Tab-separated table of C-alpha atoms and ligand atoms in Angstrom:
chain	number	residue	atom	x	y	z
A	1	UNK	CA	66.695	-50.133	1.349
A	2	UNK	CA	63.421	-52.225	1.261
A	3	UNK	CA	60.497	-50.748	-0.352
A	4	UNK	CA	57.687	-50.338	1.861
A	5	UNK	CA	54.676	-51.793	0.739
A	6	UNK	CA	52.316	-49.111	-0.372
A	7	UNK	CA	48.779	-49.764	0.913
A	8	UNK	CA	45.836	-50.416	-0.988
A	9	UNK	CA	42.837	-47.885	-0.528
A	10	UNK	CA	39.314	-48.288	-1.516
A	11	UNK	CA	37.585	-44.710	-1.747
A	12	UNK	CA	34.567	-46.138	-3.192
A	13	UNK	CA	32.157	-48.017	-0.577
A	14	UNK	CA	29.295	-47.347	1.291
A	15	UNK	CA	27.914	-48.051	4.347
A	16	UNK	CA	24.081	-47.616	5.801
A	17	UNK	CA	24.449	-46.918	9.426
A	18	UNK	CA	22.081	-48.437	12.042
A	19	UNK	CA	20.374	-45.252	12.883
A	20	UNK	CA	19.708	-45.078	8.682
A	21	UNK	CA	18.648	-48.485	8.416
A	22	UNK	CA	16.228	-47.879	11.225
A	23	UNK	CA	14.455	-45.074	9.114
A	24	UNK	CA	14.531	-47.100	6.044
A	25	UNK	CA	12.600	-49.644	7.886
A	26	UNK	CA	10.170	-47.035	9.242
A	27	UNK	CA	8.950	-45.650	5.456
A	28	UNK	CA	7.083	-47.175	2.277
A	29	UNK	CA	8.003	-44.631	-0.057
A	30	UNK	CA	11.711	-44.346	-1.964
A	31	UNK	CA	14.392	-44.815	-0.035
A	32	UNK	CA	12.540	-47.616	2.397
A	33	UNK	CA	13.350	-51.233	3.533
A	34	UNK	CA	10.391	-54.387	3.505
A	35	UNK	CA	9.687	-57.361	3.113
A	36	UNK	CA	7.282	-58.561	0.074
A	37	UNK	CA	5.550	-61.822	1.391
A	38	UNK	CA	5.035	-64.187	1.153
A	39	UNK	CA	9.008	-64.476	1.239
A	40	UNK	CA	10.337	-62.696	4.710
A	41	UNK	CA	13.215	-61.576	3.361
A	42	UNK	CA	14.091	-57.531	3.800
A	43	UNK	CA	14.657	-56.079	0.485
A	44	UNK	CA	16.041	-52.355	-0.015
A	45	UNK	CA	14.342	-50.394	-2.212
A	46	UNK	CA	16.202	-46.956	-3.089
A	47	UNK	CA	16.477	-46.186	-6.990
A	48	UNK	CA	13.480	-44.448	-8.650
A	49	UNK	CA	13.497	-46.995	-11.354
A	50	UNK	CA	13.369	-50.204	-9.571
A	51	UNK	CA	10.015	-49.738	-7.535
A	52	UNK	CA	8.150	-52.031	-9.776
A	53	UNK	CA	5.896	-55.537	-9.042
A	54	UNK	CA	8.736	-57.686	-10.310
A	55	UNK	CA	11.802	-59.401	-9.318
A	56	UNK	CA	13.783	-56.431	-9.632
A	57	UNK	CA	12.070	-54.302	-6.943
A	58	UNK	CA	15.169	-53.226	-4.561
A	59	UNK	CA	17.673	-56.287	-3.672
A	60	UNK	CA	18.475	-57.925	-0.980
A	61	UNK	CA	19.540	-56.439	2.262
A	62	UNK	CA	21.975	-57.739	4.309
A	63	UNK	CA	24.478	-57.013	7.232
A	64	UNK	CA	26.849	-55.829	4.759
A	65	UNK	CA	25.091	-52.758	4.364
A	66	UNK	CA	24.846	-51.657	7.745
A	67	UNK	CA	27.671	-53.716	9.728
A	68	UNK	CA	31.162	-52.083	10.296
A	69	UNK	CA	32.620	-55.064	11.138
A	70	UNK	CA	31.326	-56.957	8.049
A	71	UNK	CA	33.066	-53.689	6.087
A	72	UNK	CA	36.450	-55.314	7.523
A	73	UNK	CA	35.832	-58.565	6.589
A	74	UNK	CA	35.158	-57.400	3.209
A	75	UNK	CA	38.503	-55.240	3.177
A	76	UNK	CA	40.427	-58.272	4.997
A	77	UNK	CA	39.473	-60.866	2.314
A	78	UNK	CA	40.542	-58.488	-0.700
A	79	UNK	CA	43.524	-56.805	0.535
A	80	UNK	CA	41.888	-53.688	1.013
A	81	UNK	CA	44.482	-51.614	3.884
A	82	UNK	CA	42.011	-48.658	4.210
A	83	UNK	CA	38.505	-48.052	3.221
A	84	UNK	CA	37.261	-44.381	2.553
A	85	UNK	CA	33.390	-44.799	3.777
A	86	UNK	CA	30.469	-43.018	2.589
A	87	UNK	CA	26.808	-43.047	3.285
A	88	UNK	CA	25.453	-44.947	0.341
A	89	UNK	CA	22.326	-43.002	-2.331
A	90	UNK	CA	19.834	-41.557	-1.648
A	91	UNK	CA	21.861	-40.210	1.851
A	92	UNK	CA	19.832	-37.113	3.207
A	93	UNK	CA	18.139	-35.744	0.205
A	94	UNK	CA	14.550	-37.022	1.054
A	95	UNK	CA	14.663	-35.680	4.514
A	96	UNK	CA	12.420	-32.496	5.369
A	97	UNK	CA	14.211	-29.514	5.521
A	98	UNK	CA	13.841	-29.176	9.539
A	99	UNK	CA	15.104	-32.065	10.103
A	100	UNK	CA	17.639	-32.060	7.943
A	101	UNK	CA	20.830	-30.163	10.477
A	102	UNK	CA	19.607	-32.817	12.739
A	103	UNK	CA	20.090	-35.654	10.622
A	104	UNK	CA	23.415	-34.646	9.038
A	105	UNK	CA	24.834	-34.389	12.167
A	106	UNK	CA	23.257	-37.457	13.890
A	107	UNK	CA	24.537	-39.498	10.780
A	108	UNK	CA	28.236	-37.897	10.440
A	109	UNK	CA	28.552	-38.479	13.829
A	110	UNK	CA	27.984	-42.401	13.796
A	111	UNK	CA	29.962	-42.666	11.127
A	112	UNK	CA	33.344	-40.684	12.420
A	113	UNK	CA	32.482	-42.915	15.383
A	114	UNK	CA	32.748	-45.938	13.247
A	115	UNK	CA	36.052	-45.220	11.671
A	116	UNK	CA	37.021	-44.166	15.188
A	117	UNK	CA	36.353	-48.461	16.090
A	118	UNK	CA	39.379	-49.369	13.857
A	119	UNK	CA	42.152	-46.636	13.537
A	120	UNK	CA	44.122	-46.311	10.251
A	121	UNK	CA	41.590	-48.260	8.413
A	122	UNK	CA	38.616	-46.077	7.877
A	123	UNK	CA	37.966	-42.702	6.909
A	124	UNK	CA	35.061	-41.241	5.344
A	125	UNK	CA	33.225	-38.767	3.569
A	126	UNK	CA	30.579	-36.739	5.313
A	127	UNK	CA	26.899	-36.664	4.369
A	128	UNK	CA	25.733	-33.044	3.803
A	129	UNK	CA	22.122	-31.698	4.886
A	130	UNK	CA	20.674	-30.653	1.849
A	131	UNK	CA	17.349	-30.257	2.275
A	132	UNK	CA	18.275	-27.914	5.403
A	133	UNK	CA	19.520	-25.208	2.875
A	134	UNK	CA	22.908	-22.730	2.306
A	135	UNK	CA	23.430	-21.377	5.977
A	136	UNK	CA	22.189	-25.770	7.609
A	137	UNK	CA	24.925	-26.746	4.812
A	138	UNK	CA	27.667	-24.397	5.323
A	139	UNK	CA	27.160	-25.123	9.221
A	140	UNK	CA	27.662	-28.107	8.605
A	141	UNK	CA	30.504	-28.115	6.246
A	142	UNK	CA	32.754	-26.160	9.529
A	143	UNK	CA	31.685	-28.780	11.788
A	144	UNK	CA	32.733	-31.637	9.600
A	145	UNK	CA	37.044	-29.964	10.183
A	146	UNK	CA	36.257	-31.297	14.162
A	147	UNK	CA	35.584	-34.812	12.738
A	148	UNK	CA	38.549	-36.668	13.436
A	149	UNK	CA	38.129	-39.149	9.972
A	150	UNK	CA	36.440	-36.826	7.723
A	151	UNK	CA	38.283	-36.648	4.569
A	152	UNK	CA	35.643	-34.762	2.114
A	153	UNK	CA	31.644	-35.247	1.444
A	154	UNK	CA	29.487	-37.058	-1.046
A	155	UNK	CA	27.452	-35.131	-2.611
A	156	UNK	CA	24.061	-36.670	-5.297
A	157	UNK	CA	23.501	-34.460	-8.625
A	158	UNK	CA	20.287	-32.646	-7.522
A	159	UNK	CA	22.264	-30.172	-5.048
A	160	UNK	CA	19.320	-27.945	-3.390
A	161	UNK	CA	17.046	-29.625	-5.852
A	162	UNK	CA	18.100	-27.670	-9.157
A	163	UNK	CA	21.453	-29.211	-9.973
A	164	UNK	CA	24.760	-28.574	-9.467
A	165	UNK	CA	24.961	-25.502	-12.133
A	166	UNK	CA	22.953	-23.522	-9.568
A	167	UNK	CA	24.364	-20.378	-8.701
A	168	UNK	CA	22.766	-21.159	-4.987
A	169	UNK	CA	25.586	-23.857	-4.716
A	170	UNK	CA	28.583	-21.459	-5.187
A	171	UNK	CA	28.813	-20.215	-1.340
A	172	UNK	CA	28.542	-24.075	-0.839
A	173	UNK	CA	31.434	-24.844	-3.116
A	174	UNK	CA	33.409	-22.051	-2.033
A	175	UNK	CA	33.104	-23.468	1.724
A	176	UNK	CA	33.755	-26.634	0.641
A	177	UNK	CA	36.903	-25.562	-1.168
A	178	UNK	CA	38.188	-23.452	1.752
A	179	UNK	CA	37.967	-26.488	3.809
A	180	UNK	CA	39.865	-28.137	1.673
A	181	UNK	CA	36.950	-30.890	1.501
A	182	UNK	CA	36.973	-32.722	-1.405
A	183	UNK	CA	33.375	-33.881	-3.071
A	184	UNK	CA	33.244	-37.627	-3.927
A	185	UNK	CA	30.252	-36.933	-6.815
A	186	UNK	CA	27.657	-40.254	-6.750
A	187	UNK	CA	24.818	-40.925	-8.585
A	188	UNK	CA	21.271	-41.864	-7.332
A	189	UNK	CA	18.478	-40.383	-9.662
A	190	UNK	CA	19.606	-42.007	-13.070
A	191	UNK	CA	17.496	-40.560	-16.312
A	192	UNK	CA	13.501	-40.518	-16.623
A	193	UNK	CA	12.229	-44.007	-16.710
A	194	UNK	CA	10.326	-42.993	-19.859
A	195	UNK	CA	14.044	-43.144	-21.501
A	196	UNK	CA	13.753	-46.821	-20.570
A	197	UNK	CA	10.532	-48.047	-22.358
A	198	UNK	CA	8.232	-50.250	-22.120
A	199	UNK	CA	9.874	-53.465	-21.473
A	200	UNK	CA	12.007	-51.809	-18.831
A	201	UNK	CA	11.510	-54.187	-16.189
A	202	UNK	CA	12.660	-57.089	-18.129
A	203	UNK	CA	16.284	-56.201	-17.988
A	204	UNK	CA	16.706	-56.059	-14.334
A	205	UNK	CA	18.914	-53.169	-13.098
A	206	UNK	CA	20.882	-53.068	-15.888
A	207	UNK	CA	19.872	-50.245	-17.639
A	208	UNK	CA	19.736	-47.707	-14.527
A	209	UNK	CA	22.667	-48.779	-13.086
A	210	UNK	CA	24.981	-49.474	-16.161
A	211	UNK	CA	23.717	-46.208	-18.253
A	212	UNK	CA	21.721	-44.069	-15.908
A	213	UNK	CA	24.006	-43.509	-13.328
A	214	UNK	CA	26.944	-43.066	-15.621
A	215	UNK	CA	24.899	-40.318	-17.542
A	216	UNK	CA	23.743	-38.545	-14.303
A	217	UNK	CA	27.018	-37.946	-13.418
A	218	UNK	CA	28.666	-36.779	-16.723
A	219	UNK	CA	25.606	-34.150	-17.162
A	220	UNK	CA	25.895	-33.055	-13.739
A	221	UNK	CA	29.598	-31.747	-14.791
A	222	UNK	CA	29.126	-31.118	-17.600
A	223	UNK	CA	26.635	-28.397	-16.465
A	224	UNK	CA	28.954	-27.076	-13.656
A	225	UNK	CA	31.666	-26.854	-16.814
A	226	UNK	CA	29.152	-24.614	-18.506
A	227	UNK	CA	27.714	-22.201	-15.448
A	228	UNK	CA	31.817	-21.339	-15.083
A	229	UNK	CA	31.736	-23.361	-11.514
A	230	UNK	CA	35.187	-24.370	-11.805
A	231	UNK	CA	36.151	-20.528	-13.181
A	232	UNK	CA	34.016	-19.097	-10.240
A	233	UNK	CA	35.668	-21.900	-7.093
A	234	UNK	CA	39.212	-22.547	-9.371
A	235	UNK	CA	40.340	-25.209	-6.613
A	236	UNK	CA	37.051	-27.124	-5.898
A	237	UNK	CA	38.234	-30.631	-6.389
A	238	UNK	CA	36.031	-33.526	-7.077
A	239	UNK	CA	36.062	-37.298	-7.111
A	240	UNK	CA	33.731	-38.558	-9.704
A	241	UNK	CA	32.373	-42.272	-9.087
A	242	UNK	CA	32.699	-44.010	-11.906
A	243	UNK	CA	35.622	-42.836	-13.750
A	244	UNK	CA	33.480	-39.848	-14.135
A	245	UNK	CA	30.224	-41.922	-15.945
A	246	UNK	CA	31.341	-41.159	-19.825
A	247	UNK	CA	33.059	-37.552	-19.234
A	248	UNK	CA	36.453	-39.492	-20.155
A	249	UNK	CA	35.193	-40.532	-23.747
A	250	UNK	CA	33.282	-37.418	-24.174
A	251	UNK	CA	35.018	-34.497	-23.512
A	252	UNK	CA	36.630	-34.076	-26.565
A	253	UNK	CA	32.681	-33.604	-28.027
A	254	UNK	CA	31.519	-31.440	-25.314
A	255	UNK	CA	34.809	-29.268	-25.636
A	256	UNK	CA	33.925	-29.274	-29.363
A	257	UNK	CA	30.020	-28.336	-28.902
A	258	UNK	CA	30.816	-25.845	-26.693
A	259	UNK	CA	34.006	-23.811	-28.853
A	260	UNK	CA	30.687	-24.318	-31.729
A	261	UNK	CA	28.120	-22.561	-30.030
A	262	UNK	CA	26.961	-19.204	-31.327
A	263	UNK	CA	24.889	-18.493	-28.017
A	264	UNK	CA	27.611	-18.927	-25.593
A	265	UNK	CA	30.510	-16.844	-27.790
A	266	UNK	CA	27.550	-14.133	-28.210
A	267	UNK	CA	26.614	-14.459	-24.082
A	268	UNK	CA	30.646	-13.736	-24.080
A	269	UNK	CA	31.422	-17.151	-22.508
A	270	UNK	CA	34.333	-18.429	-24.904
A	271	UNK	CA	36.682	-15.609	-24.255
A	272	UNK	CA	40.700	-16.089	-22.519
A	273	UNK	CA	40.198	-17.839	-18.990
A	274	UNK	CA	37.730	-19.963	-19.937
A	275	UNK	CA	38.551	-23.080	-18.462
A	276	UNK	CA	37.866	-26.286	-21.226
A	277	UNK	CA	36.823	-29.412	-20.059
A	278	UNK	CA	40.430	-30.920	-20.797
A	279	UNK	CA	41.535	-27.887	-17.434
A	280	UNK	CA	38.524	-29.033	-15.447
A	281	UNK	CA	39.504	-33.384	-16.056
A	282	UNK	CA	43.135	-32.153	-15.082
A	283	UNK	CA	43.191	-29.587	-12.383
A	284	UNK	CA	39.448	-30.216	-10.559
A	285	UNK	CA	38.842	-33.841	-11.088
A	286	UNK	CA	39.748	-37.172	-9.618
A	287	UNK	CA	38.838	-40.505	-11.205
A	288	UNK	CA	37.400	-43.334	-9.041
A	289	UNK	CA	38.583	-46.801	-11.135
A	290	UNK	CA	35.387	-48.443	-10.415
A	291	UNK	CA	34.558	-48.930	-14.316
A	292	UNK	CA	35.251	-52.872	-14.503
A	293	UNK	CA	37.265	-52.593	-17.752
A	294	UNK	CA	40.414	-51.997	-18.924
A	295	UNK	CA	39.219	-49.941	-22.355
A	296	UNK	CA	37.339	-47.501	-19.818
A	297	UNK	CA	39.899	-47.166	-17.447
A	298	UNK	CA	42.493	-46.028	-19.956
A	299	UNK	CA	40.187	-43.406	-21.240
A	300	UNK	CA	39.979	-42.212	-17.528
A	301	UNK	CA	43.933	-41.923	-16.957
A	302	UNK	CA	44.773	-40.027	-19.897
A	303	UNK	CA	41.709	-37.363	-19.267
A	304	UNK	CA	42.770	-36.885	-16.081
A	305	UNK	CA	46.316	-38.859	-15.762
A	306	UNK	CA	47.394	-41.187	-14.012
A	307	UNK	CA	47.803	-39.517	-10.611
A	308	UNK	CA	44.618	-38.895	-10.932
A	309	UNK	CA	42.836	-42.427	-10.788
A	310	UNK	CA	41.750	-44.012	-7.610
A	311	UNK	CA	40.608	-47.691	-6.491
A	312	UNK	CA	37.416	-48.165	-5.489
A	313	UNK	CA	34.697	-51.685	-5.204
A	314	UNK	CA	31.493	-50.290	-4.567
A	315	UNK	CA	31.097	-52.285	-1.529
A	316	UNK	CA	28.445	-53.778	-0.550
A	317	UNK	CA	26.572	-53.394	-4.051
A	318	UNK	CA	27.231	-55.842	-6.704
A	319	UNK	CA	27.824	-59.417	-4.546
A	320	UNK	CA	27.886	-62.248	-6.701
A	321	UNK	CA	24.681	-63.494	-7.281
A	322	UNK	CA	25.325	-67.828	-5.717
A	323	UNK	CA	26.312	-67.152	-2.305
A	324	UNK	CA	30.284	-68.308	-2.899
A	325	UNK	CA	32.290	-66.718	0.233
A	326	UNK	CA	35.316	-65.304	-0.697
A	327	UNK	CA	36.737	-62.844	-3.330
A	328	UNK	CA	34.171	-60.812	-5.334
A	329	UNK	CA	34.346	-60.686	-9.282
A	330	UNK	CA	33.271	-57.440	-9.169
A	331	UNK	CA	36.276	-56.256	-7.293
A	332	UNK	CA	38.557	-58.195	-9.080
A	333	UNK	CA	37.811	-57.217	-12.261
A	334	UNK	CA	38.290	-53.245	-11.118
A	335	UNK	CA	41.769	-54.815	-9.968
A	336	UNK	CA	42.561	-56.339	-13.529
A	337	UNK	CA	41.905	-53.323	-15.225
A	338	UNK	CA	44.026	-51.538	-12.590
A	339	UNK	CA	47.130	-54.307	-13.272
A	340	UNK	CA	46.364	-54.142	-17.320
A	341	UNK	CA	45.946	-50.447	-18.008
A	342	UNK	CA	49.048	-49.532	-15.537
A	343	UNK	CA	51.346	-52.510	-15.459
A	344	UNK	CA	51.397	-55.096	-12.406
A	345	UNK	CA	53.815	-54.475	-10.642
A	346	UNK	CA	54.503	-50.392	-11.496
A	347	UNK	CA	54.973	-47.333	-9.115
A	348	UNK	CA	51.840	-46.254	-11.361
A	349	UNK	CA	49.601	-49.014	-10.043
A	350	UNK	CA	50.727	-48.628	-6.988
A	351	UNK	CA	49.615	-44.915	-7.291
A	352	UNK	CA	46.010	-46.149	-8.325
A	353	UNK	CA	45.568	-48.688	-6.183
A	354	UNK	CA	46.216	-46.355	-3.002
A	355	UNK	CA	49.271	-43.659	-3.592
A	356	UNK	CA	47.021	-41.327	-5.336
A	357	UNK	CA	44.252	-41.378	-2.506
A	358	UNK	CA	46.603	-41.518	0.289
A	359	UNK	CA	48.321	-38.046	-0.928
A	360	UNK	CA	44.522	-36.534	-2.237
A	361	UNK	CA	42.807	-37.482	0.843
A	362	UNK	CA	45.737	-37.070	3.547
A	363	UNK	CA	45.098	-40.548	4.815
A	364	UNK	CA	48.631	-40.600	6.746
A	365	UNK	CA	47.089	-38.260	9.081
A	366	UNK	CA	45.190	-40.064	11.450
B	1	5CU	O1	23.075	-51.467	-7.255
B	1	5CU	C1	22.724	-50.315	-7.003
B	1	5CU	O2	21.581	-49.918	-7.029
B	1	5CU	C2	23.756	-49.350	-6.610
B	1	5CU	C3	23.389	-48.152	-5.925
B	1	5CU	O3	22.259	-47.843	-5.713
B	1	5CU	N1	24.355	-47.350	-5.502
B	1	5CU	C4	25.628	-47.637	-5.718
B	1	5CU	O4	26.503	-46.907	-5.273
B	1	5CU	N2	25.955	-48.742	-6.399
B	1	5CU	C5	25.043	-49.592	-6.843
C-alpha cells in the first residue's frame, strides 16, 4: 500500500492581526508601531529591552506580520502543510482590565476568521484576556470550544501579573484543562535589563532574545513545578516555545536542588506523589523544535521523548537580514536539526515534523 505522505505542521508562528496592528500604530509606549525619521520606515517596537536610541530599537515591520495571505506564501515556499497561528508577544497583557473581554474576543474572533479563509491549513491558538481577570478569563476560555480552529491558547509568563506559580491561576488551569486546551507557553518579558550591563545595546537583540527569553520560560516552569501546579491540574498540558528555553539541560539540577532542600522536605513538599520535573517533561509538556541546533534538540527529545517534539519557524521573526526571496536559514536550520537528531527519512521525523502535532492538537478535525 503507498504510504501517505504525512504533512508537515508548523505550531510555532505568529501573526499580528489588522485590528492589532491598528492599536500598535495608535500608542508610543511598549508594544507600539512608528516611524523614527528621518527614515519613513514603520518599525515595531515590543520587547522591554530594545526601546533604546540605537539601531536596535524594534525592527522592521512588514506585511508579514499582519498579512494572512503572506502567512501562505511563507508556508508554500517551505513546505509547511498547516500552520498553527498565534497572536505574537506582548498579545493582550498591556490592555486595561475593562477592555480586556472586549479585546480577547474582538482578536480571537479575526483570527478563527482567518484560518476560516483557507481550510485545513490554519489553526490557532487563542489569545486570553488577562488583564480582565479569573471570571473575563474563564469566560473566555468556554467561548474559545465554539471557535471552529481553536486548538489551545498562548499564554506570556506574567499570568495575572504575579507569575504562573500563583494560586489565582489554578481555576484558570483547571478550565483550561477541562477544555482540553492546550497552553503554547511564549516568552515576551526576558530578565531585568540591569542583567545586561552597560554595553547592552551594542549587541543588538542578541542577548534578550537568545538568553532572556529562553530563561523566562524555564523559570516560569520551573516555578509552576514547585507551587505543585502540575500535582494540583495532573493533565494540564503545555507546549513550551523553545524546546522549553534550558528546562531540557537543566532538569536534572533543578530535580537535584529541589530533593536537597531542607525548607521544602520540612514545608512537607518532598513526600510520595510529588511529581519531579523528569513526570512534569514527560506527562505535561510538549517541546516546540524551534532551538536551531541539533545538540539542543536532542536534549529536548530525550526529556520529553520523541513524541513529544514539535516543528515550529517562528514566522515572521528572524528573516534574513539581505532581502534574498526564498527559503529562510532560520527555518532550515530548525529542519536540519529535525533530519540530524531523528534520521531523514524516519517515522520519528515524520512525528516531529507534523505527526506529533497533528495527534496533540487534533488537526484532522477540521
Ligand atoms: O525577534 C523578536 O523579538 C521575537 C519576538 O519578540 N517574539 C518572538 O516570538 N520571536 C522573536
Amino acid at each position: 500500500m503507498a504510504e501517505t505522505k504525512s504533512p508537515i505542521v508548523d505550531i510555532h508562528t505568529h501573526v499580528y492581526p489588522p485590528s492589532y496592528i491598528a492599536l500598535l500604530k495608535s500608542r508610543s509606549s511598549i508594544p507600539y508601531i512608528r516611524s523614527f525619521p528621518p527614515s519613513s520606515s514603520l518599525r515595531l517596537v515590543i520587547l522591554p529591552a530594545e526601546d533604546t536610541e540605537s539601531t536596535s530599537r524594534g525592527r522592521p515591520v512588514g506585511s508579514e506580520y499582519y498579512d494572512i495571505n503572506k502567512k501562505i506564501e511563507f508556508m508554500d515556499t517551505h513546505s509547511i502543510d498547516i500552520s498553527v497561528i498565534s497572536l505574537a508577544n506582548p498579545w493582550l497583557d498591556w490592555v486595561p482590565a475593562d477592555e480586556a473581554a472586549k479585546a480577547a474576543e474582538g482578536i480571537n474572533d479575526e483570527v478563527n476568521e482567518e484560518c476560516g479563509k483557507f481550510p485545513g491549513r490554519l489553526f490557532a491558538f487563542a489569545t486570553l484576556p488577562l488583564s480582565g481577570g479569573k471570571d473575563v478569563i474563564v469566560k473566555e476560555i468556554a467561548r474559545l470550544k465554539k471557535l471552529k480552529y481553536m486548538r489551545g491558547i498562548i499564554l506570556g509568563t506574567t499570568g495575572l501579573g504575579k507569575g504562573l506559580d500563583d494560586p489565582e491561576l489554578l481555576p484558570i488551569f483547571q478550565a483550561l484543562q477541562d477544555a482540553k486546551l492546550p497552553i503554547f507557553l511564549h516568552p515576551h518579558y526576558g530578565l531585568p535589563s540591569s542583567v545586561w550591563g552597560e554595553r547592552a545595546n551594542d549587541y543588538g537583540h542578541v542577548l534578550p532574545l537568545a538568553l532572556g527569553f529562553p530563561l523566562e520560560t524555564t523559570i516560569a516552569v520551573t516555578k509552576m513545578i514547585l507551587a505543585g501546579v502540575f500535582e494540583t491540574v495532573p493533565d494540564l498540558q503545555m507546549i513550551l516555545a523553545h524546546s522549553g528555553g534550558t528546562l531540557p539541560f537543566l532538569a536534572g539540577r533543578i530535580e537535584s536542588c529541589i530533593e536537597h532542600d531542607a525548607h521544602l522536605k520540612a514545608a512537607g513538599k518532598l513526600g510520595k506523589g510529588r511529581k519531579t520535573v523528569w513526570d512534569v517533561l514527560k506527562k505535561n509538556i510538549y517541546l516546540d523544535a524551534v532551538v536551531y541546533s541539533e545538540v539542543g534538540l536532542k536534549a529536548a527529545i530525550q526529556a520529553s521523548g520523541e513524541d513529544r517534539v514539535m516543528f515550529g519557524t517562528d514566522h515572521p521573526f528572524f528573516p534574513p537580514l539581505e532581502e534574498e526571496g526564498g527559503k529562510w536559514a532560520s527555518v532550515e536550520t530548525n529542519y536540519e536539526a529535525i533530519k540530524g537528531a531523528l534520521g531523514g527519512g524516519s517515522k520519528e521525523e515524520r512525528a516531529a515534523l507534523g505527526g506529533n502535532a497533528m495527534r496533540v492538537l487534533n488537526l484532522d478535525s477540521k
